[in-house]
Tab-separated table of C-alpha atoms in Angstrom:
chain	number	residue	atom	x	y	z
A	13	UNK	CA	157.966	146.744	93.629
A	14	UNK	CA	156.326	149.099	96.110
A	15	UNK	CA	154.725	147.621	99.210
A	16	UNK	CA	151.346	148.737	100.548
A	17	UNK	CA	152.569	149.874	103.943
A	18	UNK	CA	151.376	153.110	105.592
A	19	UNK	CA	154.407	155.288	106.331
A	20	UNK	CA	153.258	158.414	108.160
A	21	UNK	CA	150.470	158.597	105.575
A	22	UNK	CA	148.861	162.019	105.414
A	23	UNK	CA	146.838	164.106	103.000
A	24	UNK	CA	146.340	167.807	102.528
A	25	UNK	CA	143.088	168.284	104.349
A	26	UNK	CA	141.472	171.648	104.673
A	27	UNK	CA	138.115	173.354	104.657
A	28	UNK	CA	136.741	176.466	106.237
A	29	UNK	CA	134.723	175.214	109.182
A	30	UNK	CA	132.655	178.395	109.519
A	31	UNK	CA	131.808	178.566	105.815
A	32	UNK	CA	130.738	174.920	105.773
A	33	UNK	CA	128.355	175.418	108.704
A	34	UNK	CA	126.859	178.597	107.220
A	35	UNK	CA	126.220	176.897	103.883
A	36	UNK	CA	124.884	173.775	105.571
A	37	UNK	CA	122.376	175.687	107.730
A	38	UNK	CA	121.015	177.931	104.979
A	39	UNK	CA	117.283	177.543	104.320
A	40	UNK	CA	118.028	177.317	100.602
A	41	UNK	CA	120.220	174.279	101.233
A	42	UNK	CA	117.546	172.583	103.350
A	43	UNK	CA	114.981	173.303	100.635
A	44	UNK	CA	117.212	171.636	98.019
A	45	UNK	CA	117.734	168.702	100.381
A	46	UNK	CA	113.974	168.272	100.830
A	47	UNK	CA	113.418	168.347	97.072
A	48	UNK	CA	116.045	165.637	96.587
A	49	UNK	CA	114.547	163.422	99.306
A	50	UNK	CA	111.037	163.945	97.889
A	51	UNK	CA	112.298	163.068	94.403
A	52	UNK	CA	113.793	159.799	95.693
A	53	UNK	CA	110.454	158.976	97.396
A	54	UNK	CA	111.021	156.078	99.765
A	55	UNK	CA	109.011	154.802	102.705
A	56	UNK	CA	108.379	156.324	106.110
A	57	UNK	CA	110.901	155.773	108.861
A	58	UNK	CA	110.414	154.708	112.468
A	59	UNK	CA	108.241	157.762	113.241
A	60	UNK	CA	105.695	156.846	110.556
A	61	UNK	CA	105.925	160.211	108.754
A	62	UNK	CA	105.639	159.823	104.963
A	63	UNK	CA	106.899	162.084	102.181
A	64	UNK	CA	103.307	163.158	101.541
A	65	UNK	CA	102.657	164.063	105.152
A	66	UNK	CA	105.824	166.190	105.359
A	67	UNK	CA	104.936	167.879	102.054
A	68	UNK	CA	101.523	169.068	103.292
A	69	UNK	CA	103.245	171.665	105.496
A	70	UNK	CA	106.699	171.653	103.963
A	71	UNK	CA	107.584	175.348	104.412
A	72	UNK	CA	107.009	175.238	108.169
A	73	UNK	CA	108.535	171.757	108.503
A	74	UNK	CA	111.731	172.736	106.680
A	75	UNK	CA	112.147	175.886	108.794
A	76	UNK	CA	111.462	173.953	112.014
A	77	UNK	CA	113.915	171.204	111.079
A	78	UNK	CA	116.659	173.616	110.072
A	79	UNK	CA	116.072	175.607	113.294
A	80	UNK	CA	116.411	172.470	115.430
A	81	UNK	CA	119.745	171.625	113.777
A	82	UNK	CA	120.985	175.211	114.196
A	83	UNK	CA	120.042	175.279	117.889
A	84	UNK	CA	121.530	171.801	118.464
A	85	UNK	CA	118.195	170.403	119.652
A	86	UNK	CA	117.837	168.021	116.693
A	87	UNK	CA	118.046	164.300	117.562
A	88	UNK	CA	117.747	161.550	114.948
A	89	UNK	CA	115.302	158.660	115.314
A	90	UNK	CA	116.470	155.042	115.212
A	91	UNK	CA	116.354	153.605	111.697
A	92	UNK	CA	113.483	151.415	110.571
A	93	UNK	CA	114.475	147.822	109.834
A	94	UNK	CA	113.389	146.533	106.419
A	95	UNK	CA	114.193	142.939	105.400
A	96	UNK	CA	114.440	142.237	101.663
A	97	UNK	CA	114.616	138.608	100.430
A	98	UNK	CA	117.320	137.878	97.861
A	99	UNK	CA	117.180	135.474	94.903
A	100	UNK	CA	119.672	133.073	96.491
A	101	UNK	CA	117.428	132.556	99.514
A	102	UNK	CA	119.307	134.883	101.869
A	103	UNK	CA	118.065	138.210	103.180
A	104	UNK	CA	119.304	141.766	102.940
A	105	UNK	CA	118.719	144.173	105.809
A	106	UNK	CA	118.092	147.837	105.088
A	107	UNK	CA	117.986	150.465	107.823
A	108	UNK	CA	115.799	153.386	106.765
A	109	UNK	CA	116.065	156.788	108.515
A	110	UNK	CA	113.007	159.022	108.937
A	111	UNK	CA	112.106	161.561	106.247
A	112	UNK	CA	113.414	164.368	108.485
A	113	UNK	CA	116.699	162.586	109.145
A	114	UNK	CA	117.116	161.980	105.415
A	115	UNK	CA	116.640	165.690	104.753
A	116	UNK	CA	119.313	166.711	107.275
A	117	UNK	CA	121.708	164.094	105.892
A	118	UNK	CA	121.097	165.289	102.334
A	119	UNK	CA	121.615	168.906	103.399
A	120	UNK	CA	125.039	167.977	104.758
A	121	UNK	CA	125.860	165.949	101.652
A	122	UNK	CA	125.053	168.958	99.461
A	123	UNK	CA	127.971	170.747	101.122
A	124	UNK	CA	130.424	167.898	101.708
A	125	UNK	CA	130.215	166.165	98.323
A	126	UNK	CA	131.841	169.032	96.347
A	127	UNK	CA	134.511	169.372	99.041
A	128	UNK	CA	135.471	165.692	98.992
A	129	UNK	CA	135.033	165.071	95.264
A	130	UNK	CA	138.346	166.820	94.611
A	131	UNK	CA	140.102	164.442	97.010
A	132	UNK	CA	138.591	161.059	96.193
A	133	UNK	CA	140.803	158.678	94.229
A	134	UNK	CA	140.385	158.112	90.495
A	135	UNK	CA	140.243	154.382	91.361
A	136	UNK	CA	136.908	154.895	93.158
A	137	UNK	CA	133.777	154.872	90.972
A	138	UNK	CA	130.736	154.441	93.243
A	139	UNK	CA	128.422	157.213	94.457
A	140	UNK	CA	130.240	159.913	92.513
A	141	UNK	CA	128.835	162.425	90.001
A	142	UNK	CA	129.243	161.525	86.309
A	143	UNK	CA	130.678	158.094	87.171
A	144	UNK	CA	129.028	154.667	87.093
A	145	UNK	CA	129.835	150.965	87.198
A	146	UNK	CA	130.291	151.103	83.408
A	147	UNK	CA	133.247	153.448	83.893
A	148	UNK	CA	134.734	150.947	86.339
A	149	UNK	CA	134.285	148.093	83.841
A	150	UNK	CA	135.965	150.186	81.136
A	151	UNK	CA	138.877	150.957	83.462
A	152	UNK	CA	139.425	147.222	84.084
A	153	UNK	CA	139.621	146.696	80.319
A	154	UNK	CA	142.071	149.593	80.049
A	155	UNK	CA	144.454	148.068	82.611
A	156	UNK	CA	144.110	144.668	80.905
A	157	UNK	CA	145.192	146.191	77.579
A	158	UNK	CA	148.209	147.738	79.312
A	159	UNK	CA	149.465	144.336	80.465
A	160	UNK	CA	147.906	143.942	83.921
A	161	UNK	CA	146.647	140.399	83.406
A	162	UNK	CA	146.803	139.034	86.971
A	163	UNK	CA	143.784	139.885	89.105
A	164	UNK	CA	142.897	139.763	92.791
A	165	UNK	CA	139.101	139.499	92.707
A	166	UNK	CA	138.210	140.523	96.259
A	167	UNK	CA	135.040	140.285	98.301
A	168	UNK	CA	134.697	141.990	101.697
A	169	UNK	CA	132.842	140.405	104.596
A	170	UNK	CA	129.794	142.582	105.458
A	171	UNK	CA	131.576	145.853	104.753
A	172	UNK	CA	128.834	148.272	105.888
A	173	UNK	CA	128.235	146.272	109.079
A	174	UNK	CA	131.920	146.239	110.041
A	175	UNK	CA	132.836	149.909	109.678
A	176	UNK	CA	134.489	150.978	112.929
A	177	UNK	CA	132.846	154.146	114.295
A	178	UNK	CA	135.987	155.550	115.898
A	179	UNK	CA	138.072	155.113	112.779
A	180	UNK	CA	135.285	156.537	110.609
A	181	UNK	CA	135.003	159.698	112.703
A	182	UNK	CA	138.784	160.025	112.719
A	183	UNK	CA	138.842	159.892	108.914
A	184	UNK	CA	136.019	162.424	108.638
A	185	UNK	CA	137.828	164.725	111.091
A	186	UNK	CA	140.915	164.700	108.874
A	187	UNK	CA	138.852	166.298	106.123
A	188	UNK	CA	136.189	168.277	108.006
A	189	UNK	CA	137.345	169.183	111.490
A	190	UNK	CA	134.101	170.677	112.778
A	191	UNK	CA	132.677	169.406	116.103
A	192	UNK	CA	129.049	170.038	115.135
A	193	UNK	CA	129.324	168.070	111.913
A	194	UNK	CA	131.189	165.265	113.659
A	195	UNK	CA	128.487	165.098	116.336
A	196	UNK	CA	125.800	164.886	113.663
A	197	UNK	CA	127.549	162.015	111.878
A	198	UNK	CA	128.171	160.236	115.171
A	199	UNK	CA	124.485	160.550	116.087
A	200	UNK	CA	123.415	159.031	112.762
A	201	UNK	CA	125.726	156.013	112.828
A	202	UNK	CA	124.908	155.246	116.468
A	203	UNK	CA	121.152	155.965	116.414
A	204	UNK	CA	120.332	152.275	116.345
A	205	UNK	CA	117.663	150.351	114.472
A	206	UNK	CA	114.060	149.644	115.473
A	207	UNK	CA	113.432	145.905	115.208
A	208	UNK	CA	110.569	143.648	116.291
A	209	UNK	CA	112.478	143.110	119.556
A	210	UNK	CA	113.013	146.833	120.172
A	211	UNK	CA	115.813	149.319	119.470
A	212	UNK	CA	119.222	147.739	118.841
A	213	UNK	CA	122.207	150.089	119.172
A	214	UNK	CA	125.186	148.880	117.109
A	215	UNK	CA	128.777	149.023	118.308
A	216	UNK	CA	129.992	149.283	114.713
A	217	UNK	CA	128.655	149.574	111.173
A	218	UNK	CA	126.679	152.192	109.276
A	219	UNK	CA	123.074	151.784	108.071
A	220	UNK	CA	122.586	150.599	104.505
A	221	UNK	CA	119.636	152.682	103.420
A	222	UNK	CA	120.775	155.966	104.954
A	223	UNK	CA	121.417	158.883	102.605
A	224	UNK	CA	124.793	159.603	104.223
A	225	UNK	CA	126.139	156.019	104.219
A	226	UNK	CA	127.578	155.763	100.660
A	227	UNK	CA	129.515	158.990	101.230
A	228	UNK	CA	130.845	157.739	104.578
A	229	UNK	CA	131.809	154.433	102.959
A	230	UNK	CA	133.955	156.254	100.401
A	231	UNK	CA	135.632	158.287	103.140
A	232	UNK	CA	136.308	155.107	105.124
A	233	UNK	CA	138.048	153.475	102.138
A	234	UNK	CA	139.789	156.618	100.891
A	235	UNK	CA	143.063	155.817	102.649
A	236	UNK	CA	142.890	152.282	101.215
A	237	UNK	CA	142.534	153.747	97.701
A	238	UNK	CA	145.465	156.112	98.182
A	239	UNK	CA	147.815	153.490	99.601
A	240	UNK	CA	147.124	150.870	96.916
A	241	UNK	CA	147.308	153.286	93.973
A	242	UNK	CA	150.619	154.669	95.274
A	243	UNK	CA	152.223	151.303	94.432
A	244	UNK	CA	152.914	149.434	91.190
A	245	UNK	CA	149.461	147.826	91.487
A	246	UNK	CA	146.253	149.000	89.813
A	247	UNK	CA	142.976	149.305	91.719
A	248	UNK	CA	139.407	149.527	90.466
A	249	UNK	CA	136.866	149.947	93.285
A	250	UNK	CA	133.108	150.308	93.217
A	251	UNK	CA	131.901	150.689	96.825
A	252	UNK	CA	133.045	147.484	98.562
A	253	UNK	CA	133.622	145.558	95.310
A	254	UNK	CA	137.153	145.903	94.011
A	255	UNK	CA	139.844	144.377	91.829
A	256	UNK	CA	143.596	144.707	92.288
A	257	UNK	CA	145.613	144.101	89.116
A	258	UNK	CA	149.287	143.286	88.596
A	259	UNK	CA	151.584	142.325	85.733
A	260	UNK	CA	152.872	139.058	87.257
A	261	UNK	CA	151.610	136.149	89.336
A	262	UNK	CA	154.355	136.727	91.892
A	263	UNK	CA	153.296	140.338	92.428
A	264	UNK	CA	149.573	139.619	92.756
A	265	UNK	CA	150.284	136.818	95.249
A	266	UNK	CA	152.327	139.205	97.396
A	267	UNK	CA	149.686	141.911	96.941
A	268	UNK	CA	146.998	139.646	98.376
A	269	UNK	CA	148.910	139.398	101.672
A	270	UNK	CA	149.457	143.158	101.735
A	271	UNK	CA	145.764	143.846	101.059
A	272	UNK	CA	144.704	141.465	103.833
A	273	UNK	CA	147.009	143.249	106.271
A	274	UNK	CA	145.849	146.708	105.186
A	275	UNK	CA	142.162	145.805	105.499
A	276	UNK	CA	142.792	144.230	108.896
A	277	UNK	CA	144.180	147.563	110.133
A	278	UNK	CA	140.832	149.082	109.102
A	279	UNK	CA	138.746	146.455	110.875
A	280	UNK	CA	137.775	144.761	107.618
A	281	UNK	CA	138.210	141.251	106.229
A	282	UNK	CA	138.267	139.663	102.799
A	283	UNK	CA	135.885	136.737	102.300
A	284	UNK	CA	138.250	133.756	101.999
A	285	UNK	CA	135.925	131.603	99.875
A	286	UNK	CA	134.794	134.405	97.555
A	287	UNK	CA	138.196	136.031	97.023
A	288	UNK	CA	140.399	134.611	94.288
A	289	UNK	CA	143.541	135.220	92.277
A	290	UNK	CA	142.723	134.807	88.613
A	291	UNK	CA	143.551	136.027	85.109
A	292	UNK	CA	141.626	137.349	82.139
A	293	UNK	CA	142.442	134.125	80.329
A	294	UNK	CA	140.770	132.086	83.084
A	295	UNK	CA	137.848	134.510	83.431
A	296	UNK	CA	136.047	136.247	86.311
A	297	UNK	CA	133.005	138.377	87.096
A	298	UNK	CA	132.988	141.996	88.285
A	299	UNK	CA	130.048	144.405	88.617
A	300	UNK	CA	127.654	142.176	86.696
A	301	UNK	CA	130.086	141.633	83.809
A	302	UNK	CA	132.114	138.617	82.824
A	303	UNK	CA	135.714	139.037	81.677
A	304	UNK	CA	137.292	136.343	79.505
A	305	UNK	CA	140.301	137.101	77.342
A	306	UNK	CA	139.437	140.260	75.446
A	307	UNK	CA	135.699	139.654	75.816
A	308	UNK	CA	133.437	141.554	78.234
A	309	UNK	CA	129.792	140.525	78.572
A	310	UNK	CA	126.900	140.957	81.066
A	311	UNK	CA	126.147	138.023	83.358
A	312	UNK	CA	123.657	137.276	86.107
A	313	UNK	CA	124.726	137.502	89.728
A	314	UNK	CA	124.979	133.814	90.671
A	315	UNK	CA	127.947	131.527	90.127
A	316	UNK	CA	126.043	129.083	87.932
A	317	UNK	CA	125.180	131.863	85.504
A	318	UNK	CA	128.777	133.047	85.504
A	319	UNK	CA	130.094	129.533	84.837
A	320	UNK	CA	127.563	129.003	82.069
A	321	UNK	CA	128.333	132.375	80.534
A	322	UNK	CA	132.080	131.791	80.638
A	323	UNK	CA	131.664	128.359	79.029
A	324	UNK	CA	129.364	129.827	76.370
A	325	UNK	CA	131.704	132.710	75.552
A	326	UNK	CA	134.710	130.388	75.662
A	327	UNK	CA	132.948	128.104	73.173
A	328	UNK	CA	132.164	131.020	70.889
A	329	UNK	CA	135.778	132.207	71.020
A	330	UNK	CA	137.076	128.701	70.259
A	331	UNK	CA	134.631	128.300	67.350
A	332	UNK	CA	135.649	131.723	66.069
A	333	UNK	CA	139.318	130.727	66.248
A	334	UNK	CA	138.601	127.466	64.384
A	335	UNK	CA	136.673	129.374	61.710
A	336	UNK	CA	139.571	131.792	61.284
A	337	UNK	CA	142.038	128.890	60.992
A	338	UNK	CA	139.871	127.129	58.389
A	339	UNK	CA	139.517	130.366	56.449
A	340	UNK	CA	143.276	130.856	56.582
A	341	UNK	CA	143.898	127.286	55.321
A	342	UNK	CA	141.478	127.824	52.420
A	343	UNK	CA	143.256	131.045	51.442
A	344	UNK	CA	146.620	129.238	51.625
A	345	UNK	CA	145.374	126.398	49.378
A	346	UNK	CA	143.975	128.895	46.857
A	347	UNK	CA	147.284	130.752	46.758
A	348	UNK	CA	149.175	127.480	46.168
A	349	UNK	CA	146.816	126.537	43.316
A	350	UNK	CA	147.245	129.971	41.723
A	351	UNK	CA	151.023	129.605	41.832
A	352	UNK	CA	150.805	126.224	40.037
A	353	UNK	CA	148.553	127.477	37.257
A	354	UNK	CA	150.332	128.571	34.054
A	355	UNK	CA	150.139	132.288	33.290
């Protein structure tokens, strides 16, 4: 059994700083970034500038924006606060950068994504090219079939809101040690959010709604991925939703304590009420899918739907088993009758 304990943990981190900056600041890269932002549409940010307004003079605007970044005169606006009601009665807060800030973030992502894609763990499935939540669901089934039947179904408390800025920048620096890029990222995560009460500057957290945030989230949890997968445990992570799988109850119980300690060192917490140790036999939900025995099926997001779905599937499985048993008994009776008949 291997414990999840950092022991002078280090990765091979490299990258030509000069080349990265040159590629980042190319007009071609900023043009591609604008096209991506325009394709994603989205609302105006705190400055009120829409996609359509930027597009009316896009050639000049792209050159001006790229020039401001190159001359280090670019400053991001605070994000625009957007409140979205959820089905369960709670609210979700999005923090939307301006169109121009989204373009600069996308321009940086165009360069950093290929660099980091080679380093990200195979246990991480979110915000990565050619991967989706379906791949994560399939991986869970794969580990189940290999005997990993005990599951830590974990839920993090407000992950995006609790990302520590200092630790985040430290992790980024380990991969891309360029002061200009670090200053850009720092300016984005600390730009604040424009609310009805004015601009609120956060002490921690990254804005959900920013182009750069999913990438930064994966970097923040990269060490977590590496440390867990280096043990006898199996990890399947999609953003801040993850499962840890083990072969025995004893191991998964110990793993829960190790995971809590590891997350604590990163400034993160597991939600006590929403985190559970379970098995495939008992059933659980992950990424909009229910797992029960060998069955995998889509379920709605709330607990009532999950409970109903598990009961329904469980009933179907039990009826199927009864049908198989009855069919087997009939075949047995027929075979006995055949043996008694004279030939």
